[in-house]
Amino acid sequence: MLRRLFPGWTLSVTSHGIWRAEGPMLISVSSCEGLIRALADADPEALTRAATDLDLPTP
């Protein structure tokens, strides 16, 4: 689902459980929730599109 919400990013989880996103910058965090927060900060337009697509209130 995250790949659909943030299509400009390559998302993965390392063998050590680190969540990574590679796009305009590199993001490495220890949890999925942290990754979502970091992606929302790094790509607010994608978050707005996702909220619109899911019919959620925009932040």
CSV table of N, CA and C in Angstrom, one decimal:
chain,number,residue,atom,x,y,z
A,1,MET,N,0.8,-1.2,0.0
A,1,MET,CA,0.0,0.0,0.0
A,1,MET,C,0.9,1.3,0.0
A,2,LEU,N,2.0,1.3,0.8
A,2,LEU,CA,2.8,2.4,0.8
A,2,LEU,C,3.4,2.7,-0.5
A,3,ARG,N,3.7,1.7,-1.3
A,3,ARG,CA,4.3,1.9,-2.6
A,3,ARG,C,3.3,2.6,-3.5
A,4,ARG,N,2.0,2.3,-3.4
A,4,ARG,CA,1.0,3.0,-4.2
A,4,ARG,C,0.8,4.5,-3.7
A,5,LEU,N,0.9,4.7,-2.4
A,5,LEU,CA,0.8,6.0,-1.9
A,5,LEU,C,2.0,6.9,-2.2
A,6,PHE,N,3.1,6.4,-2.2
A,6,PHE,CA,4.4,7.1,-2.5
A,6,PHE,C,5.1,6.5,-3.6
A,7,PRO,N,4.6,6.7,-4.9
A,7,PRO,CA,5.1,6.0,-6.0
A,7,PRO,C,6.5,6.5,-6.4
A,8,GLY,N,6.9,7.7,-6.0
A,8,GLY,CA,8.2,8.2,-6.4
A,8,GLY,C,9.4,7.7,-5.5
A,9,TRP,N,9.0,6.7,-4.6
A,9,TRP,CA,10.0,6.2,-3.7
A,9,TRP,C,10.2,4.7,-3.8
A,10,THR,N,11.4,4.2,-3.6
A,10,THR,CA,11.7,2.8,-3.5
A,10,THR,C,11.7,2.4,-2.0
A,11,LEU,N,10.8,1.5,-1.6
A,11,LEU,CA,10.6,1.2,-0.2
A,11,LEU,C,11.1,-0.2,0.0
A,12,SER,N,11.8,-0.4,1.2
A,12,SER,CA,12.3,-1.7,1.5
A,12,SER,C,12.5,-1.9,3.0
A,13,VAL,N,12.6,-3.1,3.5
A,13,VAL,CA,13.0,-3.4,4.9
A,13,VAL,C,14.2,-4.2,4.8
A,14,THR,N,15.2,-3.8,5.6
A,14,THR,CA,16.5,-4.6,5.5
A,14,THR,C,16.4,-5.8,6.4
A,15,SER,N,17.4,-6.7,6.3
A,15,SER,CA,17.4,-7.9,7.1
A,15,SER,C,17.5,-7.6,8.6
A,16,HIS,N,17.9,-6.4,8.9
A,16,HIS,CA,18.0,-6.0,10.3
A,16,HIS,C,16.7,-5.3,10.8
A,17,GLY,N,15.7,-5.2,10.0
A,17,GLY,CA,14.4,-4.6,10.4
A,17,GLY,C,14.4,-3.1,10.2
A,18,ILE,N,15.3,-2.5,9.5
A,18,ILE,CA,15.3,-1.1,9.2
A,18,ILE,C,14.5,-0.8,8.0
A,19,TRP,N,13.5,0.1,8.1
A,19,TRP,CA,12.7,0.5,7.0
A,19,TRP,C,13.4,1.6,6.3
A,20,ARG,N,13.5,1.5,4.9
A,20,ARG,CA,14.2,2.5,4.1
A,20,ARG,C,13.3,3.0,3.0
A,21,ALA,N,13.5,4.2,2.6
A,21,ALA,CA,12.8,4.8,1.5
A,21,ALA,C,13.9,5.6,0.7
A,22,GLU,N,14.0,5.3,-0.6
A,22,GLU,CA,15.0,6.0,-1.4
A,22,GLU,C,14.2,6.7,-2.5
A,23,GLY,N,14.4,8.0,-2.5
A,23,GLY,CA,13.8,8.9,-3.5
A,23,GLY,C,14.6,10.2,-3.6
A,24,PRO,N,14.0,11.3,-3.5
A,24,PRO,CA,14.8,12.5,-3.5
A,24,PRO,C,15.8,12.6,-2.4
A,25,MET,N,15.6,11.8,-1.4
A,25,MET,CA,16.5,11.7,-0.3
A,25,MET,C,16.5,10.3,0.3
A,26,LEU,N,17.4,9.9,1.1
A,26,LEU,CA,17.4,8.6,1.7
A,26,LEU,C,16.8,8.7,3.1
A,27,ILE,N,15.8,7.8,3.4
A,27,ILE,CA,15.2,7.8,4.8
A,27,ILE,C,15.4,6.4,5.3
A,28,SER,N,15.9,6.3,6.6
A,28,SER,CA,16.1,5.0,7.3
A,28,SER,C,15.5,5.2,8.7
A,29,VAL,N,14.6,4.4,9.0
A,29,VAL,CA,13.9,4.4,10.4
A,29,VAL,C,13.7,3.0,10.9
A,30,SER,N,13.3,2.9,12.2
A,30,SER,CA,13.2,1.6,12.8
A,30,SER,C,11.8,1.1,12.8
A,31,SER,N,10.8,1.8,12.3
A,31,SER,CA,9.4,1.3,12.3
A,31,SER,C,8.7,1.8,11.1
A,32,CYS,N,7.6,1.1,10.8
A,32,CYS,CA,6.7,1.5,9.6
A,32,CYS,C,6.1,2.8,9.9
A,33,GLU,N,5.7,3.0,11.2
A,33,GLU,CA,5.0,4.3,11.5
A,33,GLU,C,6.0,5.4,11.3
A,34,GLY,N,7.3,5.2,11.7
A,34,GLY,CA,8.3,6.3,11.5
A,34,GLY,C,8.5,6.5,10.0
A,35,LEU,N,8.5,5.5,9.2
A,35,LEU,CA,8.6,5.7,7.8
A,35,LEU,C,7.5,6.5,7.2
A,36,ILE,N,6.3,6.2,7.6
A,36,ILE,CA,5.1,7.0,7.1
A,36,ILE,C,5.3,8.5,7.5
A,37,ARG,N,5.7,8.7,8.8
A,37,ARG,CA,5.9,10.1,9.2
A,37,ARG,C,7.0,10.8,8.4
A,38,ALA,N,8.1,10.1,8.2
A,38,ALA,CA,9.2,10.7,7.5
A,38,ALA,C,8.8,11.0,6.0
A,39,LEU,N,8.1,10.0,5.4
A,39,LEU,CA,7.7,10.2,4.0
A,39,LEU,C,6.7,11.4,3.9
A,40,ALA,N,5.8,11.5,4.9
A,40,ALA,CA,4.8,12.6,4.9
A,40,ALA,C,5.6,13.9,5.0
A,41,ASP,N,6.6,14.0,5.8
A,41,ASP,CA,7.4,15.2,5.9
A,41,ASP,C,8.2,15.5,4.6
A,42,ALA,N,8.8,14.4,4.0
A,42,ALA,CA,9.6,14.6,2.8
A,42,ALA,C,8.8,14.8,1.6
A,43,ASP,N,7.6,14.3,1.5
A,43,ASP,CA,6.8,14.4,0.3
A,43,ASP,C,5.3,14.7,0.6
A,44,PRO,N,5.1,15.9,1.1
A,44,PRO,CA,3.7,16.3,1.6
A,44,PRO,C,2.7,16.2,0.4
A,45,GLU,N,3.1,16.4,-0.8
A,45,GLU,CA,2.2,16.4,-1.9
A,45,GLU,C,1.6,14.9,-2.1
A,46,ALA,N,2.5,13.9,-1.9
A,46,ALA,CA,2.1,12.5,-2.0
A,46,ALA,C,1.1,12.2,-0.9
A,47,LEU,N,1.3,12.8,0.3
A,47,LEU,CA,0.4,12.5,1.4
A,47,LEU,C,-0.9,13.1,1.1
A,48,THR,N,-1.0,14.3,0.6
A,48,THR,CA,-2.2,15.0,0.2
A,48,THR,C,-3.0,14.2,-0.8
A,49,ARG,N,-2.3,13.7,-1.9
A,49,ARG,CA,-2.9,12.9,-2.9
A,49,ARG,C,-3.5,11.6,-2.3
A,50,ALA,N,-2.7,11.0,-1.4
A,50,ALA,CA,-3.2,9.7,-0.7
A,50,ALA,C,-4.4,10.0,0.1
A,51,ALA,N,-4.4,11.1,0.9
A,51,ALA,CA,-5.6,11.5,1.7
A,51,ALA,C,-6.8,11.7,0.8
A,52,THR,N,-6.6,12.4,-0.3
A,52,THR,CA,-7.7,12.6,-1.3
A,52,THR,C,-8.2,11.3,-1.9
A,53,ASP,N,-7.3,10.4,-2.3
A,53,ASP,CA,-7.7,9.1,-2.9
A,53,ASP,C,-8.4,8.3,-1.9
A,54,LEU,N,-8.0,8.4,-0.6
A,54,LEU,CA,-8.7,7.5,0.4
A,54,LEU,C,-9.8,8.3,1.1
A,55,ASP,N,-10.1,9.5,0.6
A,55,ASP,CA,-11.2,10.3,1.1
A,55,ASP,C,-11.0,10.6,2.6
A,56,LEU,N,-9.8,11.0,3.0
A,56,LEU,CA,-9.4,11.3,4.4
A,56,LEU,C,-9.3,12.9,4.5
A,57,PRO,N,-9.5,13.4,5.6
A,57,PRO,CA,-9.2,14.9,5.8
A,57,PRO,C,-7.7,15.1,5.6
A,58,THR,N,-7.4,16.2,4.8
A,58,THR,CA,-6.0,16.5,4.6
A,58,THR,C,-5.4,17.2,5.8
A,59,PRO,N,-4.1,17.0,6.1
A,59,PRO,CA,-3.5,17.6,7.3
A,59,PRO,C,-3.3,19.1,7.1
